[in-house]
Amino acid sequence: PPRVGRAALYGGRQESVMPKKFDVPFAAIDLKRAYPFSMASRPYGGVMREVSPTTPLDPSVAGLAEATVYTPSDLDHPFACLPKRVAPEMIQWQWGQTTGTWPWVELAAARDLGCQVDITRCWAPLTTLDLFTDWYHLLGRLEEHVPTGARLLKSIANSLWGVFALNGDDRGTVTWADDSGDHAEVVARARRKLPHARSAHVAAETTARVRVRLLREALYGGIGEPVHIDTDGYLI
């Protein structure tokens, strides 16, 4: 059901932690092509079906699950593992017990890092689709042959995943009054139900893959002391 895919859709991780020391060098690290790479890394679920809650959480499969998760306060690092929706446009990484819907890849990562994961409902792909491999290779060729358009290509590549989460509730036409894009004029348009409403699970899976990579490589990867995290980059 569309509500399941939308319930599992969270944005990128943005978080700051007070550094232990200020008088030390800081370094900025970026996960290059984080979203396009995650999109091309493996197939997505096409038709989804409900399966037994005892189905193993295979992180390489684009499944979804409703679960109750307990995140203990004594994990190896001071970073909770799962996003929780605390307001319509606000998420937070919480300790203790929380309930929600997440992609398998994110629940499996939380389990592997020491969280207790109890599944209540579960959905697995009946069919899988390789949606983005050809597109990813095309991006690489375009970057080689059109170096002057690198910024535009990056913008297009990083925005594609979000299209799968559109539902038509908040439509409008945007016109920019300046070349830098600082001043925009937005004209609202009437709501219209879009077919994208049934593909939110694709967007949910994409953002989860990036968050899990950030969690494993940056926050629990042992590379310096992360003090600021923003979507696909971080400061150590």
Short mmCIF file of N, CA, C and O in Angstrom, two decimals, residues 11-13 31 34-35 38 42 59-60 80-83 93 102-113 204-221 231:
data_model
loop_
_atom_site.label_atom_id
_atom_site.label_comp_id
_atom_site.label_asym_id
_atom_site.label_seq_id
_atom_site.Cartn_x
_atom_site.Cartn_y
_atom_site.Cartn_z
N GLY A 11 14.15 11.86 5.40
CA GLY A 11 15.19 12.62 4.71
C GLY A 11 16.59 12.22 5.14
O GLY A 11 16.79 11.24 5.86
N GLY A 12 17.56 13.01 4.71
CA GLY A 12 18.94 12.74 5.05
C GLY A 12 19.24 13.07 6.50
O GLY A 12 18.52 13.83 7.15
N ARG A 13 20.33 12.51 6.98
CA ARG A 13 20.71 12.71 8.38
C ARG A 13 21.44 14.05 8.52
O ARG A 13 22.44 14.31 7.84
N LEU A 31 30.81 11.83 0.71
CA LEU A 31 30.54 10.56 0.04
C LEU A 31 30.22 10.87 -1.42
O LEU A 31 29.11 11.31 -1.74
N ALA A 34 26.86 10.03 -3.66
CA ALA A 34 26.21 9.17 -2.67
C ALA A 34 24.85 8.67 -3.15
O ALA A 34 24.56 7.47 -3.10
N TYR A 35 24.00 9.58 -3.64
CA TYR A 35 22.67 9.15 -4.06
C TYR A 35 22.70 8.37 -5.38
O TYR A 35 22.14 7.27 -5.45
N SER A 38 24.14 4.87 -4.76
CA SER A 38 23.23 3.98 -4.01
C SER A 38 22.08 3.51 -4.90
O SER A 38 21.61 2.38 -4.79
N ARG A 42 22.04 -1.73 -6.52
CA ARG A 42 21.28 -2.99 -6.56
C ARG A 42 19.82 -2.69 -6.92
O ARG A 42 19.39 -1.54 -6.88
N PRO A 59 19.67 -7.17 4.03
CA PRO A 59 19.93 -5.77 3.66
C PRO A 59 20.13 -5.56 2.17
O PRO A 59 20.09 -4.42 1.70
N SER A 60 20.34 -6.63 1.41
CA SER A 60 20.51 -6.49 -0.04
C SER A 60 19.18 -6.52 -0.78
O SER A 60 19.15 -6.36 -2.01
N ALA A 80 22.55 7.42 17.62
CA ALA A 80 21.44 6.49 17.46
C ALA A 80 21.34 6.06 16.00
O ALA A 80 21.90 6.71 15.11
N CYS A 81 20.63 4.97 15.76
CA CYS A 81 20.70 4.33 14.43
C CYS A 81 19.55 4.63 13.49
O CYS A 81 19.73 4.59 12.27
N LEU A 82 18.35 4.91 14.03
CA LEU A 82 17.17 5.02 13.17
C LEU A 82 16.51 6.39 13.28
O LEU A 82 16.43 6.97 14.36
N PRO A 83 16.00 6.90 12.15
CA PRO A 83 15.24 8.15 12.20
C PRO A 83 13.82 7.89 12.71
O PRO A 83 13.23 6.85 12.44
N TRP A 93 16.94 11.30 15.57
CA TRP A 93 17.51 9.99 15.90
C TRP A 93 17.42 9.80 17.41
O TRP A 93 18.04 10.54 18.17
N TRP A 102 10.50 1.18 8.41
CA TRP A 102 11.80 1.46 7.81
C TRP A 102 12.12 0.42 6.75
O TRP A 102 11.60 -0.71 6.79
N PRO A 103 12.99 0.74 5.80
CA PRO A 103 13.49 -0.26 4.86
C PRO A 103 14.33 -1.31 5.58
O PRO A 103 14.94 -1.04 6.61
N TRP A 104 14.37 -2.50 5.01
CA TRP A 104 15.14 -3.59 5.61
C TRP A 104 16.59 -3.21 5.83
O TRP A 104 17.19 -3.58 6.83
N VAL A 105 17.18 -2.51 4.86
CA VAL A 105 18.60 -2.21 4.95
C VAL A 105 18.92 -1.41 6.21
O VAL A 105 19.96 -1.62 6.85
N GLU A 106 18.01 -0.53 6.60
CA GLU A 106 18.25 0.30 7.77
C GLU A 106 17.99 -0.46 9.06
O GLU A 106 18.73 -0.31 10.05
N LEU A 107 16.95 -1.28 9.07
CA LEU A 107 16.68 -2.11 10.24
C LEU A 107 17.80 -3.12 10.47
O LEU A 107 18.20 -3.38 11.61
N ALA A 108 18.32 -3.70 9.39
CA ALA A 108 19.41 -4.67 9.52
C ALA A 108 20.66 -4.00 10.09
O ALA A 108 21.37 -4.58 10.92
N ALA A 109 20.94 -2.78 9.65
CA ALA A 109 22.10 -2.05 10.18
C ALA A 109 21.95 -1.76 11.66
O ALA A 109 22.90 -1.92 12.44
N ALA A 110 20.74 -1.34 12.07
CA ALA A 110 20.49 -1.08 13.48
C ALA A 110 20.66 -2.36 14.31
O ALA A 110 21.28 -2.35 15.38
N ARG A 111 20.14 -3.45 13.80
CA ARG A 111 20.29 -4.74 14.49
C ARG A 111 21.76 -5.13 14.62
O ARG A 111 22.21 -5.53 15.70
N ASP A 112 22.51 -4.97 13.56
CA ASP A 112 23.92 -5.37 13.57
C ASP A 112 24.76 -4.51 14.52
O ASP A 112 25.79 -4.97 15.03
N LEU A 113 24.32 -3.27 14.75
CA LEU A 113 25.07 -2.39 15.64
C LEU A 113 24.65 -2.52 17.10
O LEU A 113 25.22 -1.85 17.96
N ALA A 204 12.13 5.91 -0.50
CA ALA A 204 12.45 5.50 0.87
C ALA A 204 13.69 4.60 0.89
O ALA A 204 14.58 4.76 1.73
N GLU A 205 13.77 3.67 -0.04
CA GLU A 205 14.92 2.78 -0.13
C GLU A 205 16.19 3.56 -0.46
O GLU A 205 17.26 3.28 0.11
N THR A 206 16.09 4.54 -1.35
CA THR A 206 17.26 5.31 -1.75
C THR A 206 17.85 6.07 -0.57
O THR A 206 19.06 6.00 -0.31
N THR A 207 17.03 6.82 0.15
CA THR A 207 17.56 7.60 1.27
C THR A 207 18.07 6.70 2.37
O THR A 207 19.05 7.03 3.04
N ALA A 208 17.44 5.55 2.57
CA ALA A 208 17.91 4.62 3.60
C ALA A 208 19.30 4.10 3.26
O ALA A 208 20.15 3.95 4.13
N ARG A 209 19.55 3.80 1.99
CA ARG A 209 20.87 3.30 1.59
C ARG A 209 21.94 4.33 1.91
O ARG A 209 23.03 3.97 2.39
N VAL A 210 21.66 5.60 1.64
CA VAL A 210 22.65 6.65 1.92
C VAL A 210 22.84 6.81 3.43
O VAL A 210 23.97 6.94 3.92
N ARG A 211 21.75 6.80 4.19
CA ARG A 211 21.87 6.94 5.65
C ARG A 211 22.66 5.79 6.25
O ARG A 211 23.45 5.98 7.17
N VAL A 212 22.43 4.58 5.74
CA VAL A 212 23.15 3.42 6.28
C VAL A 212 24.64 3.52 5.96
O VAL A 212 25.49 3.20 6.80
N ARG A 213 24.95 3.97 4.76
CA ARG A 213 26.37 4.13 4.42
C ARG A 213 27.03 5.16 5.33
O ARG A 213 28.14 4.98 5.81
N LEU A 214 26.32 6.26 5.58
CA LEU A 214 26.83 7.29 6.48
C LEU A 214 27.00 6.73 7.89
O LEU A 214 28.00 6.99 8.57
N LEU A 215 26.02 5.94 8.33
CA LEU A 215 26.07 5.35 9.67
C LEU A 215 27.26 4.42 9.82
O LEU A 215 28.02 4.51 10.79
N ARG A 216 27.44 3.54 8.85
CA ARG A 216 28.50 2.53 8.95
C ARG A 216 29.89 3.12 8.71
O ARG A 216 30.84 2.82 9.44
N GLU A 217 30.01 3.97 7.69
CA GLU A 217 31.34 4.45 7.31
C GLU A 217 31.78 5.65 8.14
O GLU A 217 32.95 5.74 8.53
N ALA A 218 30.85 6.58 8.41
CA ALA A 218 31.23 7.81 9.09
C ALA A 218 31.09 7.71 10.60
O ALA A 218 32.02 8.00 11.35
N LEU A 219 29.91 7.29 11.04
CA LEU A 219 29.62 7.35 12.48
C LEU A 219 30.18 6.17 13.25
O LEU A 219 30.59 6.31 14.40
N TYR A 220 30.20 5.00 12.63
CA TYR A 220 30.71 3.81 13.31
C TYR A 220 31.92 3.22 12.57
O TYR A 220 32.32 2.10 12.85
N GLY A 221 32.52 3.99 11.67
CA GLY A 221 33.62 3.46 10.88
C GLY A 221 34.99 3.69 11.47
O GLY A 221 35.99 3.21 10.93
N THR A 231 23.68 14.84 5.49
CA THR A 231 23.18 14.08 4.34
C THR A 231 24.20 13.14 3.74
O THR A 231 24.10 11.92 3.90
#
